[in-house]
PDB file of C-alpha atoms in Angstrom:
ATOM      1  CA  MET A   1       6.504  -2.332  17.848  1.00  0.00           C
ATOM      2  CA  SER A   2       3.368  -3.675  19.500  1.00  0.00           C
ATOM      3  CA  PHE A   3       2.336  -6.134  16.836  1.00  0.00           C
ATOM      4  CA  LEU A   4       3.929  -9.159  15.224  1.00  0.00           C
ATOM      5  CA  TYR A   5       4.433  -8.724  11.484  1.00  0.00           C
ATOM      6  CA  GLU A   6       5.273 -10.986   8.595  1.00  0.00           C
ATOM      7  CA  GLU A   7       4.819 -10.679   4.846  1.00  0.00           C
ATOM      8  CA  ARG A   8       5.153 -12.748   1.720  1.00  0.00           C
ATOM      9  CA  ALA A   9       5.585 -11.914  -1.917  1.00  0.00           C
ATOM     10  CA  SER A  10       2.850 -12.855  -4.347  1.00  0.00           C
ATOM     11  CA  SER A  11       3.042 -14.396  -7.789  1.00  0.00           C
ATOM     12  CA  SER A  12      -0.023 -12.398  -8.832  1.00  0.00           C
ATOM     13  CA  VAL A  13       0.575  -9.465 -11.183  1.00  0.00           C
ATOM     14  CA  PHE A  14      -2.012  -7.585  -9.130  1.00  0.00           C
ATOM     15  CA  VAL A  15      -0.305  -7.961  -5.727  1.00  0.00           C
ATOM     16  CA  ASP A  16       2.951  -6.673  -4.258  1.00  0.00           C
ATOM     17  CA  VAL A  17       2.827  -8.392  -0.849  1.00  0.00           C
ATOM     18  CA  VAL A  18       0.371 -10.071   1.498  1.00  0.00           C
ATOM     19  CA  TRP A  19       1.089  -9.340   5.148  1.00  0.00           C
ATOM     20  CA  HIS A  20      -0.123 -10.707   8.500  1.00  0.00           C
ATOM     21  CA  THR A  21      -0.124  -9.004  11.894  1.00  0.00           C
ATOM     22  CA  HIS A  22      -1.104 -10.071  15.378  1.00  0.00           C
ATOM     23  CA  ASP A  23      -1.683  -7.066  17.643  1.00  0.00           C
ATOM     24  CA  THR A  24      -0.085  -7.556  21.068  1.00  0.00           C
ATOM     25  CA  SER A  25      -1.215  -4.243  22.602  1.00  0.00           C
ATOM     26  CA  ASP A  26      -3.312  -1.170  21.842  1.00  0.00           C
ATOM     27  CA  GLY A  27      -1.723   1.643  19.902  1.00  0.00           C
ATOM     28  CA  THR A  28      -1.442   3.515  16.622  1.00  0.00           C
ATOM     29  CA  TYR A  29       0.856   2.772  13.701  1.00  0.00           C
ATOM     30  CA  LEU A  30       1.738   5.549  11.250  1.00  0.00           C
ATOM     31  CA  ALA A  31       1.566   4.045   7.755  1.00  0.00           C
ATOM     32  CA  SER A  32       3.704   5.785   5.125  1.00  0.00           C
ATOM     33  CA  ALA A  33       2.269   7.100   1.878  1.00  0.00           C
ATOM     34  CA  ASP A  34       2.262   4.218  -0.602  1.00  0.00           C
ATOM     35  CA  ALA A  35       0.497   5.332  -3.823  1.00  0.00           C
ATOM     36  CA  ARG A  36      -1.135   1.877  -3.891  1.00  0.00           C
ATOM     37  CA  TRP A  37      -4.489   0.310  -3.207  1.00  0.00           C
ATOM     38  CA  ASP A  38      -4.662  -1.729   0.006  1.00  0.00           C
ATOM     39  CA  MET A  39      -7.223  -4.106   1.505  1.00  0.00           C
ATOM     40  CA  ILE A  40      -7.223  -5.212   5.142  1.00  0.00           C
ATOM     41  CA  PHE A  41      -9.163  -8.066   6.755  1.00  0.00           C
ATOM     42  CA  THR A  42      -9.437  -7.967  10.551  1.00  0.00           C
ATOM     43  CA  ILE A  43     -10.579 -10.654  12.963  1.00  0.00           C
ATOM     44  CA  ALA A  44     -11.408  -9.239  16.397  1.00  0.00           C
ATOM     45  CA  GLY A  45     -12.866 -12.082  18.411  1.00  0.00           C
ATOM     46  CA  GLU A  46     -16.244 -12.816  16.815  1.00  0.00           C
ATOM     47  CA  LEU A  47     -16.180  -9.611  14.796  1.00  0.00           C
ATOM     48  CA  HIS A  48     -14.855  -9.315  11.243  1.00  0.00           C
ATOM     49  CA  ARG A  49     -14.019  -6.144   9.329  1.00  0.00           C
ATOM     50  CA  VAL A  50     -12.858  -5.309   5.803  1.00  0.00           C
ATOM     51  CA  LEU A  51     -11.180  -2.021   4.855  1.00  0.00           C
ATOM     52  CA  LEU A  52     -10.421  -0.822   1.329  1.00  0.00           C
ATOM     53  CA  SER A  53      -7.899   2.010   0.987  1.00  0.00           C
ATOM     54  CA  GLY A  54      -7.109   3.998  -2.120  1.00  0.00           C
ATOM     55  CA  PRO A  55      -3.642   5.278  -2.999  1.00  0.00           C
ATOM     56  CA  SER A  56      -2.237   7.434  -0.215  1.00  0.00           C
ATOM     57  CA  THR A  57      -0.107  10.568  -0.565  1.00  0.00           C
ATOM     58  CA  GLN A  58       0.533  11.199   3.135  1.00  0.00           C
ATOM     59  CA  PRO A  59       1.143   9.296   6.376  1.00  0.00           C
ATOM     60  CA  THR A  60      -2.001   7.656   7.761  1.00  0.00           C
ATOM     61  CA  PRO A  61      -2.572   6.785  11.450  1.00  0.00           C
ATOM     62  CA  VAL A  62      -3.721   3.166  11.757  1.00  0.00           C
ATOM     63  CA  PRO A  63      -5.027   2.118  15.212  1.00  0.00           C
ATOM     64  CA  TYR A  64      -4.491  -1.442  16.408  1.00  0.00           C
ATOM     65  CA  THR A  65      -6.029  -3.380  19.294  1.00  0.00           C
ATOM     66  CA  ALA A  66      -4.556  -6.179  21.392  1.00  0.00           C
ATOM     67  CA  GLY A  67      -5.724  -9.593  20.245  1.00  0.00           C
ATOM     68  CA  ASN A  68      -6.727  -8.575  16.727  1.00  0.00           C
ATOM     69  CA  ARG A  69      -5.406 -10.513  13.751  1.00  0.00           C
ATOM     70  CA  ASN A  70      -5.079  -8.733  10.429  1.00  0.00           C
ATOM     71  CA  VAL A  71      -4.315  -9.768   6.873  1.00  0.00           C
ATOM     72  CA  GLY A  72      -3.466  -7.091   4.342  1.00  0.00           C
ATOM     73  CA  ILE A  73      -3.041  -6.985   0.595  1.00  0.00           C
ATOM     74  CA  ARG A  74      -0.753  -4.273  -0.740  1.00  0.00           C
ATOM     75  CA  PHE A  75      -1.585  -4.192  -4.417  1.00  0.00           C
ATOM     76  CA  ALA A  76       1.092  -3.817  -7.066  1.00  0.00           C
ATOM     77  CA  PRO A  77       1.988  -0.560  -8.814  1.00  0.00           C
ATOM     78  CA  GLY A  78      -0.472  -0.149 -11.653  1.00  0.00           C
ATOM     79  CA  ALA A  79      -3.148  -2.342 -10.059  1.00  0.00           C
ATOM     80  CA  TYR A  80      -6.440  -0.567  -9.444  1.00  0.00           C
ATOM     81  CA  PHE A  81     -10.110  -1.202  -8.708  1.00  0.00           C
ATOM     82  CA  THR A  82     -12.501  -0.321 -11.502  1.00  0.00           C
ATOM     83  CA  HIS A  83     -15.785   0.299  -9.673  1.00  0.00           C
ATOM     84  CA  VAL A  84     -14.954   3.892  -8.719  1.00  0.00           C
ATOM     85  CA  PRO A  85     -12.761   6.650 -10.166  1.00  0.00           C
ATOM     86  CA  VAL A  86      -9.416   6.255  -8.422  1.00  0.00           C
ATOM     87  CA  GLY A  87      -9.363   9.958  -7.577  1.00  0.00           C
ATOM     88  CA  SER A  88     -12.416   9.501  -5.363  1.00  0.00           C
ATOM     89  CA  MET A  89     -10.464   7.011  -3.214  1.00  0.00           C
ATOM     90  CA  ARG A  90      -7.213   8.926  -2.987  1.00  0.00           C
ATOM     91  CA  ASP A  91      -6.196   9.249   0.708  1.00  0.00           C
ATOM     92  CA  ARG A  92      -9.463   7.573   1.688  1.00  0.00           C
ATOM     93  CA  THR A  93     -10.270   4.349   3.534  1.00  0.00           C
ATOM     94  CA  GLU A  94     -13.719   2.768   3.317  1.00  0.00           C
ATOM     95  CA  THR A  95     -15.161   0.214   5.744  1.00  0.00           C
ATOM     96  CA  LEU A  96     -17.036  -2.320   3.629  1.00  0.00           C
ATOM     97  CA  ALA A  97     -20.459  -3.572   4.678  1.00  0.00           C
ATOM     98  CA  MET A  98     -20.704  -7.182   5.852  1.00  0.00           C
ATOM     99  CA  PRO A  99     -24.138  -8.874   5.632  1.00  0.00           C
ATOM    100  CA  SER A 100     -22.681 -11.818   7.560  1.00  0.00           C
ATOM    101  CA  PRO A 101     -19.325 -12.674   9.202  1.00  0.00           C
ATOM    102  CA  GLY A 102     -18.332 -14.640   6.117  1.00  0.00           C
ATOM    103  CA  LEU A 103     -19.293 -12.146   3.397  1.00  0.00           C
ATOM    104  CA  PHE A 104     -18.483  -8.534   2.552  1.00  0.00           C
ATOM    105  CA  LEU A 105     -19.940  -6.235  -0.088  1.00  0.00           C
ATOM    106  CA  LEU A 106     -17.908  -4.519  -2.791  1.00  0.00           C
ATOM    107  CA  ALA A 107     -19.127  -2.996  -6.052  1.00  0.00           C
ATOM    108  CA  GLY A 108     -22.628  -4.351  -5.523  1.00  0.00           C
ATOM    109  CA  SER A 109     -21.545  -7.979  -5.069  1.00  0.00           C
ATOM    110  CA  ALA A 110     -20.922 -10.219  -2.058  1.00  0.00           C
ATOM    111  CA  TRP A 111     -17.427 -11.675  -1.647  1.00  0.00           C
ATOM    112  CA  PRO A 112     -16.104 -14.314   0.781  1.00  0.00           C
ATOM    113  CA  PHE A 113     -14.163 -13.108   3.808  1.00  0.00           C
ATOM    114  CA  PRO A 114     -10.829 -14.974   3.512  1.00  0.00           C
ATOM    115  CA  GLY A 115      -9.724 -14.742   7.136  1.00  0.00           C
ATOM    116  CA  THR A 116      -6.034 -15.529   7.580  1.00  0.00           C
ATOM    117  CA  ASP A 117      -5.870 -18.236   4.903  1.00  0.00           C
ATOM    118  CA  ASP A 118      -3.336 -17.217   2.239  1.00  0.00           C
ATOM    119  CA  GLU A 119      -4.855 -19.506  -0.389  1.00  0.00           C
ATOM    120  CA  LEU A 120      -8.259 -17.896   0.102  1.00  0.00           C
ATOM    121  CA  VAL A 121      -6.674 -14.428  -0.118  1.00  0.00           C
ATOM    122  CA  ASP A 122      -5.020 -15.348  -3.423  1.00  0.00           C
ATOM    123  CA  ALA A 123      -8.277 -16.831  -4.733  1.00  0.00           C
ATOM    124  CA  LEU A 124     -10.160 -13.663  -3.774  1.00  0.00           C
ATOM    125  CA  VAL A 125      -7.730 -11.487  -5.754  1.00  0.00           C
ATOM    126  CA  GLU A 126      -8.154 -13.709  -8.807  1.00  0.00           C
ATOM    127  CA  SER A 127     -11.935 -13.511  -8.425  1.00  0.00           C
ATOM    128  CA  PHE A 128     -11.729  -9.707  -8.404  1.00  0.00           C
ATOM    129  CA  ALA A 129      -9.679  -9.827 -11.603  1.00  0.00           C
ATOM    130  CA  ASP A 130     -11.879 -12.427 -13.308  1.00  0.00           C
ATOM    131  CA  GLY A 131     -14.932 -10.301 -12.548  1.00  0.00           C
ATOM    132  CA  GLY A 132     -13.353  -7.178 -14.032  1.00  0.00           C
ATOM    133  CA  LEU A 133     -13.265  -5.429 -10.651  1.00  0.00           C
ATOM    134  CA  LEU A 134      -9.457  -5.370 -10.516  1.00  0.00           C
ATOM    135  CA  ALA A 135      -7.257  -4.283 -13.420  1.00  0.00           C
ATOM    136  CA  HIS A 136      -3.554  -3.718 -13.993  1.00  0.00           C
ATOM    137  CA  ASP A 137      -1.882  -1.015 -16.072  1.00  0.00           C
ATOM    138  CA  ASP A 138       1.417  -2.373 -17.397  1.00  0.00           C
ATOM    139  CA  VAL A 139       2.550   1.096 -18.454  1.00  0.00           C
ATOM    140  CA  VAL A 140       2.617   2.320 -14.849  1.00  0.00           C
ATOM    141  CA  GLU A 141       4.693  -0.586 -13.573  1.00  0.00           C
ATOM    142  CA  ALA A 142       7.078  -0.468 -16.545  1.00  0.00           C
ATOM    143  CA  ALA A 143       7.631   3.274 -16.129  1.00  0.00           C
ATOM    144  CA  LEU A 144       8.344   2.874 -12.401  1.00  0.00           C
ATOM    145  CA  ASP A 145      10.792   0.058 -13.157  1.00  0.00           C
ATOM    146  CA  GLY A 146      12.654   2.336 -15.562  1.00  0.00           C
ATOM    147  CA  ASP A 147      11.753   0.308 -18.633  1.00  0.00           C
ATOM    148  CA  ALA A 148      11.361   1.998 -22.005  1.00  0.00           C
ATOM    149  CA  VAL A 149       7.719   2.880 -22.674  1.00  0.00           C
ATOM    150  CA  PRO A 150       6.830   3.635 -26.319  1.00  0.00           C
ATOM    151  CA  LEU A 151       4.461   6.452 -25.397  1.00  0.00           C
ATOM    152  CA  SER A 152       4.694  10.219 -25.095  1.00  0.00           C
ATOM    153  CA  PRO A 153       5.189  11.696 -21.601  1.00  0.00           C
ATOM    154  CA  ARG A 154       1.633  13.024 -21.737  1.00  0.00           C
ATOM    155  CA  SER A 155       0.255   9.565 -22.520  1.00  0.00           C
ATOM    156  CA  VAL A 156       2.257   8.045 -19.674  1.00  0.00           C
ATOM    157  CA  GLU A 157       0.878  10.691 -17.332  1.00  0.00           C
ATOM    158  CA  ARG A 158      -2.680   9.783 -18.362  1.00  0.00           C
ATOM    159  CA  HIS A 159      -1.987   6.143 -17.497  1.00  0.00           C
ATOM    160  CA  PHE A 160      -0.703   7.145 -14.047  1.00  0.00           C
ATOM    161  CA  THR A 161      -3.649   9.444 -13.391  1.00  0.00           C
ATOM    162  CA  HIS A 162      -6.149   6.759 -14.391  1.00  0.00           C
ATOM    163  CA  ALA A 163      -4.545   3.996 -12.299  1.00  0.00           C
ATOM    164  CA  THR A 164      -3.250   5.931  -9.271  1.00  0.00           C
ATOM    165  CA  GLY A 165      -4.940   9.332  -9.236  1.00  0.00           C
ATOM    166  CA  MET A 166      -1.449  10.888  -9.197  1.00  0.00           C
ATOM    167  CA  SER A 167       1.193  12.139 -11.585  1.00  0.00           C
ATOM    168  CA  PRO A 168       4.266  10.009 -12.358  1.00  0.00           C
ATOM    169  CA  ARG A 169       6.351  12.503 -10.383  1.00  0.00           C
ATOM    170  CA  GLU A 170       4.205  12.092  -7.263  1.00  0.00           C
ATOM    171  CA  VAL A 171       4.296   8.301  -7.430  1.00  0.00           C
ATOM    172  CA  ARG A 172       8.063   8.261  -7.947  1.00  0.00           C
ATOM    173  CA  ARG A 173       8.593  10.579  -4.950  1.00  0.00           C
ATOM    174  CA  ILE A 174       6.608   8.230  -2.763  1.00  0.00           C
ATOM    175  CA  SER A 175       8.388   5.140  -4.088  1.00  0.00           C
ATOM    176  CA  ARG A 176      11.775   6.782  -3.507  1.00  0.00           C
ATOM    177  CA  ALA A 177      10.870   7.747   0.057  1.00  0.00           C
ATOM    178  CA  ARG A 178       9.790   4.194   0.850  1.00  0.00           C
ATOM    179  CA  GLU A 179      13.013   2.845  -0.629  1.00  0.00           C
ATOM    180  CA  ALA A 180      14.983   5.322   1.484  1.00  0.00           C
ATOM    181  CA  VAL A 181      13.278   4.103   4.657  1.00  0.00           C
ATOM    182  CA  ALA A 182      13.902   0.469   3.728  1.00  0.00           C
ATOM    183  CA  ARG A 183      17.606   1.192   3.265  1.00  0.00           C
ATOM    184  CA  LEU A 184      17.831   3.147   6.509  1.00  0.00           C
ATOM    185  CA  GLN A 185      16.198   0.265   8.374  1.00  0.00           C
ATOM    186  CA  ARG A 186      18.843  -2.062   6.931  1.00  0.00           C
ATOM    187  CA  GLY A 187      21.487   0.101   8.591  1.00  0.00           C
ATOM    188  CA  GLU A 188      22.715   2.190   5.659  1.00  0.00           C
ATOM    189  CA  ALA A 189      24.090   5.647   6.480  1.00  0.00           C
ATOM    190  CA  ILE A 190      21.812   8.644   6.024  1.00  0.00           C
ATOM    191  CA  ALA A 191      24.293  10.497   3.808  1.00  0.00           C
ATOM    192  CA  ALA A 192      24.794   7.440   1.600  1.00  0.00           C
ATOM    193  CA  VAL A 193      21.048   6.907   1.180  1.00  0.00           C
ATOM    194  CA  ALA A 194      20.526  10.574   0.258  1.00  0.00           C
ATOM    195  CA  HIS A 195      23.288  10.416  -2.366  1.00  0.00           C
ATOM    196  CA  GLN A 196      22.397   7.034  -3.857  1.00  0.00           C
ATOM    197  CA  LEU A 197      18.709   7.881  -4.275  1.00  0.00           C
ATOM    198  CA  GLY A 198      19.322  11.290  -5.810  1.00  0.00           C
ATOM    199  CA  TYR A 199      18.258  13.635  -3.019  1.00  0.00           C
ATOM    200  CA  ALA A 200      19.931  17.045  -3.200  1.00  0.00           C
ATOM    201  CA  ASP A 201      21.296  16.675   0.324  1.00  0.00           C
ATOM    202  CA  GLN A 202      20.392  15.276   3.751  1.00  0.00           C
ATOM    203  CA  SER A 203      18.032  18.169   4.426  1.00  0.00           C
ATOM    204  CA  HIS A 204      16.101  17.324   1.273  1.00  0.00           C
ATOM    205  CA  LEU A 205      15.876  13.688   2.372  1.00  0.00           C
ATOM    206  CA  THR A 206      14.664  14.756   5.817  1.00  0.00           C
ATOM    207  CA  ARG A 207      11.912  16.994   4.409  1.00  0.00           C
ATOM    208  CA  GLU A 208      10.675  14.321   2.017  1.00  0.00           C
ATOM    209  CA  LEU A 209      10.636  11.516   4.593  1.00  0.00           C
ATOM    210  CA  LYS A 210       8.920  13.680   7.185  1.00  0.00           C
ATOM    211  CA  ARG A 211       6.231  14.683   4.681  1.00  0.00           C
ATOM    212  CA  LEU A 212       5.634  11.223   3.192  1.00  0.00           C
ATOM    213  CA  THR A 213       6.330   8.893   6.135  1.00  0.00           C
ATOM    214  CA  GLY A 214       5.933  11.060   9.222  1.00  0.00           C
ATOM    215  CA  TYR A 215       9.469  10.297  10.450  1.00  0.00           C
ATOM    216  CA  THR A 216      12.936  11.790  10.011  1.00  0.00           C
ATOM    217  CA  PRO A 217      15.785   9.651   8.626  1.00  0.00           C
ATOM    218  CA  GLY A 218      17.201   9.205  12.131  1.00  0.00           C
ATOM    219  CA  GLN A 219      13.843   8.090  13.474  1.00  0.00           C
ATOM    220  CA  SER A 220      13.408   5.733  10.513  1.00  0.00           C
ATOM    221  CA  GLN A 221      16.683   3.973  11.362  1.00  0.00           C
ATOM    222  CA  GLY A 222      15.317   3.044  14.772  1.00  0.00           C
ATOM    223  CA  ARG A 223      11.853   1.947  13.663  1.00  0.00           C
ATOM    224  CA  GLY A 224      11.094  -1.739  13.924  1.00  0.00           C
ATOM    225  CA  GLU A 225       7.788  -1.293  12.132  1.00  0.00           C
ATOM    226  CA  PRO A 226       7.276  -2.130   8.446  1.00  0.00           C
ATOM    227  CA  VAL A 227       7.511   0.699   5.905  1.00  0.00           C
TER     228      VAL A 227
END
């Protein structure tokens, strides 16, 4: 791995984790499908950049450059931006305009670039929510957690489509693949992971991980990169 990585959990209902990286060389990282919104803030010397990514259904190559510092927000399941239909951002990353190094534009408004300050990142998320730009669908998160949802399957599917641009089945497949990789990276056996997570067999696990993460189970065990 050619970048230093750390992450922290968030108390915000809108955020899964906030992560930091410091790129130590040039290269490309293959990010797994995540079915989530993501936002990345990059500091490259005097240059600043903001990326907004919609929910992804496939592995995405992410280039990195020595010396860059990055802060990312991986939003929680069920969290979504309201200024565009989520389907229009599925598997898409947008570079946001910056009228100055300290401001970026989103949904017709200027927002402060938070840099690497975690408190400013948290404040920015709350500002998005307070302004109605960021919403959270409790049904999606409850369904993914296995909680009882007092709605018909069709109603649940509408909630998923509205918040993620995907069906519940698609989101669960992605979540399961990411959990499989996390377990493999902790040293669990491939056969045990396939059985415990409900894959038909190791071949099924291999096909799913290759399609959704870009790596086989064996390759995932040796990866030092984050999921």
